Amino acid sequence: MDCADIAARLGVPVEEVERVHRLAGDRPSAPLPARADAPAILDRLAVPPDDAAEIMAGWPDADSPLWTPELRWLLDRSVALVRADLGGHGWLSSGPALPRDRGPAWRHLYVYAYLALVDVVRGYHRDHGIPDAVSWTTLADLGRNLAVDRRMHGEGWPVMQSWLTLHVRGGLYELGRLQHHRGDDAIGLHVPDAGPLTPEAVAASLDAARAFFPRHFPDERYTAFACGSWLLDPQLREYLPESSNIVRFQRRFALEPYEEPDGLDADVEVLRFVFRTLSTPLDRLPRRTALQRAVVDHLAAGRHWQWRQGRFPL
């Protein structure tokens, strides 16, 4: 099949199929784990039971009628595309967003690609002396994001399609409360949905990173921690007390001048993170916490949140 035929069968733009074909070329893919081993692996990746059941139901067995030739091609080439950038840390999309209402093979194709790359990236981790516990903790972000997607009725996963390629390329590591993203001169900080963002937990995670990167990536030189997030929006200080964990997190950073981000809507990101919904009307959103009230009141007043960039010395 040619790219146009594959795109038509998948119901996606031909340019996106051409991109996969161009980046993957004839580079090697990687096999999925054996079906018998998959439940234990999904458990280690913190995949919730409902999602694990769907993933197993759609497993790409050789004789599965769920897996059409074009789906098998996309799975194979998406794995090859990501594997070709093993060790990379830039943003990378593994393939086009697929129609998600056609069954588990369509809905979870990029989960299967992730599973095929688990052993690949763990080999990369071993080559860099990274402890197994850090590997599995980092990779278990799959389960966290699948849980978010289920809670959001499918509105969460498409934006994670690029995000999760960082994990299976060795570009990102979860060390305590924060995720740490390899970069050029700065370690990027990401804040997963994993409990309170206390100053103590943040400090411990930063200290862990200060030891981790020189030990496991001695050829890389970092001078700062950096973060891009709505959490750094100084407008939050209009609503939250100075003692709040978010405000104390903000105080660590020197903000860069504000620029409208390309292809990113801060209002959407705030709603996605704080409420896990993009479709609930503002007047029906919960107002149980100071942050929830701040988000709703700000948007209801016709104002908008900002995605801000900041950094502080290592």
mmCIF file of C-alpha atoms in Angstrom:
data_model
loop_
_atom_site.group_PDB
_atom_site.id
_atom_site.type_symbol
_atom_site.label_atom_id
_atom_site.label_comp_id
_atom_site.label_asym_id
_atom_site.label_seq_id
_atom_site.Cartn_x
_atom_site.Cartn_y
_atom_site.Cartn_z
ATOM 1 C CA MET A 1 0.000 0.000 0.000
ATOM 2 C CA ASP A 2 1.188 3.521 -0.703
ATOM 3 C CA CYS A 3 0.921 6.438 1.735
ATOM 4 C CA ALA A 4 -2.268 7.797 0.187
ATOM 5 C CA ASP A 5 -3.943 4.401 0.431
ATOM 6 C CA ILE A 6 -2.836 3.924 4.039
ATOM 7 C CA ALA A 7 -4.033 7.412 4.955
ATOM 8 C CA ALA A 8 -7.423 6.817 3.340
ATOM 9 C CA ARG A 9 -7.860 3.518 5.169
ATOM 10 C CA LEU A 10 -6.838 5.082 8.481
ATOM 11 C CA GLY A 11 -8.927 8.216 7.930
ATOM 12 C CA VAL A 12 -5.999 10.575 8.584
ATOM 13 C CA PRO A 13 -4.251 13.241 6.463
ATOM 14 C CA VAL A 14 -1.814 11.770 3.959
ATOM 15 C CA GLU A 15 0.856 14.245 5.132
ATOM 16 C CA GLU A 16 0.906 12.557 8.531
ATOM 17 C CA VAL A 17 1.404 9.111 7.017
ATOM 18 C CA GLU A 18 4.143 10.492 4.782
ATOM 19 C CA ARG A 19 5.845 11.922 7.859
ATOM 20 C CA VAL A 20 5.865 8.532 9.593
ATOM 21 C CA HIS A 21 7.188 6.888 6.444
ATOM 22 C CA ARG A 22 9.918 9.523 6.071
ATOM 23 C CA LEU A 23 11.110 9.430 9.690
ATOM 24 C CA ALA A 24 10.859 5.667 10.152
ATOM 25 C CA GLY A 25 12.201 4.705 6.722
ATOM 26 C CA ASP A 26 13.350 1.100 6.792
ATOM 27 C CA ARG A 27 14.749 1.384 10.332
ATOM 28 C CA PRO A 28 14.188 -1.549 12.704
ATOM 29 C CA SER A 29 11.055 -1.796 14.821
ATOM 30 C CA ALA A 30 10.825 -3.796 18.058
ATOM 31 C CA PRO A 31 8.565 -6.699 19.056
ATOM 32 C CA LEU A 32 5.833 -6.490 21.624
ATOM 33 C CA PRO A 33 6.253 -8.536 24.781
ATOM 34 C CA ALA A 34 4.746 -12.009 24.688
ATOM 35 C CA ARG A 35 1.031 -11.951 25.378
ATOM 36 C CA ALA A 36 1.570 -14.175 28.439
ATOM 37 C CA ASP A 37 3.967 -11.614 29.927
ATOM 38 C CA ALA A 38 1.820 -8.586 29.145
ATOM 39 C CA PRO A 39 -0.437 -8.571 32.258
ATOM 40 C CA ALA A 40 2.551 -8.439 34.615
ATOM 41 C CA ILE A 41 4.168 -5.669 32.543
ATOM 42 C CA LEU A 42 0.953 -3.641 32.473
ATOM 43 C CA ASP A 43 0.769 -3.999 36.242
ATOM 44 C CA ARG A 44 4.338 -2.696 36.617
ATOM 45 C CA LEU A 45 3.393 0.212 34.379
ATOM 46 C CA ALA A 46 0.517 1.061 36.770
ATOM 47 C CA VAL A 47 -2.096 0.540 34.044
ATOM 48 C CA PRO A 48 -5.565 0.469 35.676
ATOM 49 C CA PRO A 49 -7.511 -2.814 35.410
ATOM 50 C CA ASP A 50 -10.141 -1.489 32.971
ATOM 51 C CA ASP A 51 -7.470 -0.204 30.607
ATOM 52 C CA ALA A 52 -5.404 -3.373 30.965
ATOM 53 C CA ALA A 53 -8.442 -5.454 30.027
ATOM 54 C CA GLU A 54 -9.013 -3.347 26.896
ATOM 55 C CA ILE A 55 -5.359 -3.552 25.919
ATOM 56 C CA MET A 56 -5.347 -7.336 26.280
ATOM 57 C CA ALA A 57 -8.613 -7.606 24.322
ATOM 58 C CA GLY A 58 -7.043 -5.731 21.423
ATOM 59 C CA TRP A 59 -3.663 -7.463 21.547
ATOM 60 C CA PRO A 60 -2.017 -7.561 18.080
ATOM 61 C CA ASP A 61 -1.948 -11.342 17.690
ATOM 62 C CA ALA A 62 -0.965 -12.503 14.215
ATOM 63 C CA ASP A 63 -4.477 -13.817 13.546
ATOM 64 C CA SER A 64 -6.405 -10.945 15.163
ATOM 65 C CA PRO A 65 -9.164 -9.637 12.850
ATOM 66 C CA LEU A 66 -8.951 -6.297 14.679
ATOM 67 C CA TRP A 67 -5.588 -5.536 13.117
ATOM 68 C CA THR A 68 -5.873 -4.508 9.493
ATOM 69 C CA PRO A 69 -2.732 -4.270 7.318
ATOM 70 C CA GLU A 70 -2.654 -0.485 7.606
ATOM 71 C CA LEU A 71 -2.884 -0.627 11.416
ATOM 72 C CA ARG A 72 -0.065 -3.168 11.543
ATOM 73 C CA TRP A 73 2.005 -0.955 9.254
ATOM 74 C CA LEU A 74 1.431 2.098 11.455
ATOM 75 C CA LEU A 75 2.273 0.199 14.651
ATOM 76 C CA ASP A 76 5.477 -1.185 13.176
ATOM 77 C CA ARG A 77 6.626 2.129 11.671
ATOM 78 C CA SER A 78 5.657 4.176 14.755
ATOM 79 C CA VAL A 79 7.849 1.950 16.895
ATOM 80 C CA ALA A 80 10.672 2.299 14.368
ATOM 81 C CA LEU A 81 10.236 6.083 14.279
ATOM 82 C CA VAL A 82 10.573 6.428 18.049
ATOM 83 C CA ARG A 83 13.325 3.809 18.340
ATOM 84 C CA ALA A 84 15.391 5.666 15.738
ATOM 85 C CA ASP A 85 15.576 8.600 18.191
ATOM 86 C CA LEU A 86 16.556 6.501 21.240
ATOM 87 C CA GLY A 87 18.434 8.818 23.594
ATOM 88 C CA GLY A 88 16.745 11.898 22.148
ATOM 89 C CA HIS A 89 14.971 14.414 24.324
ATOM 90 C CA GLY A 90 13.084 16.656 21.898
ATOM 91 C CA TRP A 91 9.322 16.553 21.423
ATOM 92 C CA LEU A 92 8.432 13.808 18.975
ATOM 93 C CA SER A 93 5.027 12.644 17.756
ATOM 94 C CA SER A 94 4.866 8.921 17.117
ATOM 95 C CA GLY A 95 2.108 9.156 14.505
ATOM 96 C CA PRO A 96 -1.266 10.625 13.552
ATOM 97 C CA ALA A 97 -4.203 10.784 15.958
ATOM 98 C CA LEU A 98 -6.537 7.932 15.047
ATOM 99 C CA PRO A 99 -10.324 7.652 15.217
ATOM 100 C CA ARG A 100 -10.832 6.210 18.682
ATOM 101 C CA ASP A 101 -14.292 4.711 18.340
ATOM 102 C CA ARG A 102 -13.266 1.787 16.146
ATOM 103 C CA GLY A 103 -12.185 -0.549 18.928
ATOM 104 C CA PRO A 104 -9.141 -1.239 21.126
ATOM 105 C CA ALA A 105 -6.656 -1.692 18.272
ATOM 106 C CA TRP A 106 -7.363 1.875 17.122
ATOM 107 C CA ARG A 107 -7.780 3.339 20.598
ATOM 108 C CA HIS A 108 -4.584 1.865 22.020
ATOM 109 C CA LEU A 109 -2.253 1.599 19.023
ATOM 110 C CA TYR A 110 0.261 3.953 20.621
ATOM 111 C CA VAL A 111 0.040 2.041 23.887
ATOM 112 C CA TYR A 112 1.175 -1.063 22.005
ATOM 113 C CA ALA A 113 3.987 1.005 20.494
ATOM 114 C CA TYR A 114 4.975 2.081 24.016
ATOM 115 C CA LEU A 115 4.960 -1.529 25.226
ATOM 116 C CA ALA A 116 7.179 -2.588 22.320
ATOM 117 C CA LEU A 117 9.738 0.037 23.384
ATOM 118 C CA VAL A 118 9.847 -0.771 27.109
ATOM 119 C CA ASP A 119 12.653 -3.319 26.757
ATOM 120 C CA VAL A 120 14.483 -1.058 24.296
ATOM 121 C CA VAL A 121 14.597 1.902 26.667
ATOM 122 C CA ARG A 122 15.380 -0.269 29.678
ATOM 123 C CA GLY A 123 18.447 -1.455 27.791
ATOM 124 C CA TYR A 124 19.362 2.201 27.269
ATOM 125 C CA HIS A 125 18.855 2.801 30.986
ATOM 126 C CA ARG A 126 21.098 -0.140 31.894
ATOM 127 C CA ASP A 127 23.803 1.203 29.580
ATOM 128 C CA HIS A 128 23.703 4.429 31.591
ATOM 129 C CA GLY A 129 23.670 2.696 34.974
ATOM 130 C CA ILE A 130 20.162 3.887 35.807
ATOM 131 C CA PRO A 131 18.569 1.897 38.636
ATOM 132 C CA ASP A 132 15.720 -0.414 37.718
ATOM 133 C CA ALA A 133 13.461 1.314 40.242
ATOM 134 C CA VAL A 134 13.884 4.654 38.452
ATOM 135 C CA SER A 135 13.184 2.970 35.107
ATOM 136 C CA TRP A 136 9.895 1.445 36.216
ATOM 137 C CA THR A 137 8.761 4.524 38.149
ATOM 138 C CA THR A 138 9.387 6.661 35.083
ATOM 139 C CA LEU A 139 7.713 4.265 32.662
ATOM 140 C CA ALA A 140 4.680 3.855 34.941
ATOM 141 C CA ASP A 141 3.554 7.304 33.787
ATOM 142 C CA LEU A 142 1.728 5.298 31.107
ATOM 143 C CA GLY A 143 -0.814 4.086 33.656
ATOM 144 C CA ARG A 144 -1.231 7.562 35.111
ATOM 145 C CA ASN A 145 -2.000 9.029 31.687
ATOM 146 C CA LEU A 146 -4.382 6.243 30.709
ATOM 147 C CA ALA A 147 -6.288 6.873 33.939
ATOM 148 C CA VAL A 148 -6.503 10.574 33.065
ATOM 149 C CA ASP A 149 -7.715 9.734 29.570
ATOM 150 C CA ARG A 150 -10.435 7.435 30.892
ATOM 151 C CA ARG A 151 -11.548 10.058 33.397
ATOM 152 C CA MET A 152 -11.677 12.615 30.576
ATOM 153 C CA HIS A 153 -13.674 10.307 28.281
ATOM 154 C CA GLY A 154 -10.931 10.230 25.674
ATOM 155 C CA GLU A 155 -10.057 13.933 25.729
ATOM 156 C CA GLY A 156 -6.703 13.393 27.443
ATOM 157 C CA TRP A 157 -4.745 10.833 25.456
ATOM 158 C CA PRO A 158 -4.162 12.575 22.095
ATOM 159 C CA VAL A 159 -2.047 15.281 23.729
ATOM 160 C CA MET A 160 0.001 12.564 25.440
ATOM 161 C CA GLN A 161 0.943 10.902 22.149
ATOM 162 C CA SER A 162 4.105 13.019 21.927
ATOM 163 C CA TRP A 163 4.617 13.299 25.685
ATOM 164 C CA LEU A 164 5.062 9.576 26.272
ATOM 165 C CA THR A 165 7.734 9.207 23.608
ATOM 166 C CA LEU A 166 10.059 11.053 26.006
ATOM 167 C CA HIS A 167 9.847 8.167 28.462
ATOM 168 C CA VAL A 168 10.627 5.393 25.975
ATOM 169 C CA ARG A 169 13.563 7.287 24.450
ATOM 170 C CA GLY A 170 15.327 7.943 27.759
ATOM 171 C CA GLY A 171 14.629 11.656 27.606
ATOM 172 C CA LEU A 172 12.752 11.970 30.907
ATOM 173 C CA TYR A 173 13.102 10.573 34.444
ATOM 174 C CA GLU A 174 10.763 10.659 37.417
ATOM 175 C CA LEU A 175 12.768 11.368 40.561
ATOM 176 C CA GLY A 176 10.472 11.810 43.530
ATOM 177 C CA ARG A 177 7.805 14.477 43.107
ATOM 178 C CA LEU A 178 8.972 15.876 39.764
ATOM 179 C CA GLN A 179 9.775 14.555 36.322
ATOM 180 C CA HIS A 180 13.102 15.731 34.924
ATOM 181 C CA HIS A 181 13.516 16.249 31.192
ATOM 182 C CA ARG A 182 16.968 16.217 29.608
ATOM 183 C CA GLY A 183 17.628 19.299 27.541
ATOM 184 C CA ASP A 184 20.442 21.430 26.175
ATOM 185 C CA ASP A 185 21.702 23.541 29.072
ATOM 186 C CA ALA A 186 18.729 23.111 31.432
ATOM 187 C CA ILE A 187 16.855 20.243 33.043
ATOM 188 C CA GLY A 188 13.178 20.676 32.269
ATOM 189 C CA LEU A 189 10.750 20.172 35.147
ATOM 190 C CA HIS A 190 7.311 18.604 34.770
ATOM 191 C CA VAL A 191 4.762 18.262 37.553
ATOM 192 C CA PRO A 192 2.770 15.029 37.388
ATOM 193 C CA ASP A 193 -0.537 14.549 39.151
ATOM 194 C CA ALA A 194 1.052 12.797 42.102
ATOM 195 C CA GLY A 195 0.034 14.426 45.350
ATOM 196 C CA PRO A 196 0.813 17.760 47.052
ATOM 197 C CA LEU A 197 3.546 19.925 45.554
ATOM 198 C CA THR A 198 5.141 20.617 48.921
ATOM 199 C CA PRO A 199 8.411 22.574 49.129
ATOM 200 C CA GLU A 200 10.001 19.613 50.886
ATOM 201 C CA ALA A 201 9.031 17.154 48.123
ATOM 202 C CA VAL A 202 10.189 19.587 45.429
ATOM 203 C CA ALA A 203 13.531 20.188 47.169
ATOM 204 C CA ALA A 204 14.141 16.450 47.543
ATOM 205 C CA SER A 205 13.400 15.871 43.871
ATOM 206 C CA LEU A 206 15.735 18.696 42.802
ATOM 207 C CA ASP A 207 18.510 17.312 45.001
ATOM 208 C CA ALA A 208 17.984 13.867 43.475
ATOM 209 C CA ALA A 209 18.326 15.349 39.981
ATOM 210 C CA ARG A 210 21.499 17.226 40.924
ATOM 211 C CA ALA A 211 23.090 13.881 41.755
ATOM 212 C CA PHE A 212 21.383 11.797 39.046
ATOM 213 C CA PHE A 213 22.388 13.600 35.861
ATOM 214 C CA PRO A 214 26.145 13.980 36.514
ATOM 215 C CA ARG A 215 26.251 10.313 37.505
ATOM 216 C CA HIS A 216 24.321 8.860 34.569
ATOM 217 C CA PHE A 217 24.899 11.485 31.852
ATOM 218 C CA PRO A 218 28.380 12.813 32.681
ATOM 219 C CA ASP A 219 28.891 14.286 29.207
ATOM 220 C CA GLU A 220 25.889 16.588 29.566
ATOM 221 C CA ARG A 221 26.326 19.942 31.297
ATOM 222 C CA TYR A 222 23.358 21.623 32.937
ATOM 223 C CA THR A 223 23.362 25.060 34.511
ATOM 224 C CA ALA A 224 19.682 25.490 35.423
ATOM 225 C CA PHE A 225 16.301 23.964 36.028
ATOM 226 C CA ALA A 226 13.591 25.211 33.668
ATOM 227 C CA CYS A 227 9.831 24.852 33.475
ATOM 228 C CA GLY A 228 7.037 25.859 31.152
ATOM 229 C CA SER A 229 3.603 25.649 32.747
ATOM 230 C CA TRP A 230 0.416 27.424 33.675
ATOM 231 C CA LEU A 231 1.568 26.753 37.250
ATOM 232 C CA LEU A 232 4.023 29.627 36.776
ATOM 233 C CA ASP A 233 1.323 32.122 35.784
ATOM 234 C CA PRO A 234 1.717 35.030 38.244
ATOM 235 C CA GLN A 235 -2.027 35.724 37.945
ATOM 236 C CA LEU A 236 -2.522 32.795 40.323
ATOM 237 C CA ARG A 237 -1.183 35.015 43.115
ATOM 238 C CA GLU A 238 -4.320 37.131 42.825
ATOM 239 C CA TYR A 239 -6.287 34.183 44.168
ATOM 240 C CA LEU A 240 -3.947 31.926 46.162
ATOM 241 C CA PRO A 241 -2.347 32.717 49.520
ATOM 242 C CA GLU A 242 1.407 33.233 49.726
ATOM 243 C CA SER A 243 1.606 30.031 51.772
ATOM 244 C CA SER A 244 0.162 27.868 48.980
ATOM 245 C CA ASN A 245 2.385 25.190 47.467
ATOM 246 C CA ILE A 246 1.892 26.597 43.968
ATOM 247 C CA VAL A 247 2.978 30.098 44.970
ATOM 248 C CA ARG A 248 5.995 28.715 46.813
ATOM 249 C CA PHE A 249 6.874 26.675 43.704
ATOM 250 C CA GLN A 250 6.589 29.837 41.581
ATOM 251 C CA ARG A 251 8.999 31.716 43.834
ATOM 252 C CA ARG A 252 11.861 29.477 42.739
ATOM 253 C CA PHE A 253 11.715 30.758 39.163
ATOM 254 C CA ALA A 254 12.798 33.868 37.311
ATOM 255 C CA LEU A 255 10.154 34.260 34.608
ATOM 256 C CA GLU A 256 10.949 34.968 30.991
ATOM 257 C CA PRO A 257 8.976 37.739 29.236
ATOM 258 C CA TYR A 258 5.553 36.491 28.255
ATOM 259 C CA GLU A 259 5.034 35.229 24.718
ATOM 260 C CA GLU A 260 1.894 33.608 23.377
ATOM 261 C CA PRO A 261 2.800 29.919 22.981
ATOM 262 C CA ASP A 262 2.499 28.316 19.579
ATOM 263 C CA GLY A 263 -0.250 25.701 19.360
ATOM 264 C CA LEU A 264 -0.940 25.638 23.100
ATOM 265 C CA ASP A 265 -3.978 27.065 24.904
ATOM 266 C CA ALA A 266 -3.253 27.697 28.574
ATOM 267 C CA ASP A 267 -6.984 27.807 29.432
ATOM 268 C CA VAL A 268 -7.357 24.289 28.038
ATOM 269 C CA GLU A 269 -4.308 23.048 29.919
ATOM 270 C CA VAL A 270 -5.574 24.465 33.211
ATOM 271 C CA LEU A 271 -8.983 22.833 32.778
ATOM 272 C CA ARG A 272 -7.394 19.550 31.761
ATOM 273 C CA PHE A 273 -5.123 19.437 34.800
ATOM 274 C CA VAL A 274 -7.331 20.953 37.500
ATOM 275 C CA PHE A 275 -10.699 19.445 36.534
ATOM 276 C CA ARG A 276 -9.880 16.631 34.082
ATOM 277 C CA THR A 277 -12.617 17.830 31.761
ATOM 278 C CA LEU A 278 -12.814 20.094 28.724
ATOM 279 C CA SER A 279 -16.552 19.887 28.178
ATOM 280 C CA THR A 280 -18.144 20.726 31.533
ATOM 281 C CA PRO A 281 -19.630 24.260 31.665
ATOM 282 C CA LEU A 282 -17.863 26.626 34.058
ATOM 283 C CA ASP A 283 -20.908 26.945 36.305
ATOM 284 C CA ARG A 284 -20.968 23.174 36.819
ATOM 285 C CA LEU A 285 -17.311 22.734 37.734
ATOM 286 C CA PRO A 286 -16.487 21.962 41.388
ATOM 287 C CA ARG A 287 -15.320 24.783 43.643
ATOM 288 C CA ARG A 288 -13.977 22.734 46.543
ATOM 289 C CA THR A 289 -10.414 24.092 46.584
ATOM 290 C CA ALA A 290 -8.873 27.546 46.319
ATOM 291 C CA LEU A 291 -7.304 26.553 43.000
ATOM 292 C CA GLN A 292 -10.609 25.358 41.545
ATOM 293 C CA ARG A 293 -12.317 28.571 42.591
ATOM 294 C CA ALA A 294 -9.468 30.613 41.138
ATOM 295 C CA VAL A 295 -9.645 28.878 37.765
ATOM 296 C CA VAL A 296 -13.416 29.220 37.466
ATOM 297 C CA ASP A 297 -13.612 32.818 38.683
ATOM 298 C CA HIS A 298 -10.797 33.916 36.365
ATOM 299 C CA LEU A 299 -12.342 32.349 33.265
ATOM 300 C CA ALA A 300 -15.873 33.427 34.210
ATOM 301 C CA ALA A 301 -14.604 37.025 34.343
ATOM 302 C CA GLY A 302 -13.543 36.705 30.702
ATOM 303 C CA ARG A 303 -9.850 36.532 31.525
ATOM 304 C CA HIS A 304 -7.328 33.988 30.306
ATOM 305 C CA TRP A 305 -4.543 31.978 31.893
ATOM 306 C CA GLN A 306 -0.980 32.156 30.634
ATOM 307 C CA TRP A 307 1.612 29.496 29.912
ATOM 308 C CA ARG A 308 4.810 30.914 31.405
ATOM 309 C CA GLN A 309 8.467 29.929 31.120
ATOM 310 C CA GLY A 310 10.927 30.257 33.964
ATOM 311 C CA ARG A 311 14.217 28.946 35.252
ATOM 312 C CA PHE A 312 16.573 29.039 38.232
ATOM 313 C CA PRO A 313 20.234 28.042 38.674
ATOM 314 C CA LEU A 314 21.087 24.419 39.249
#
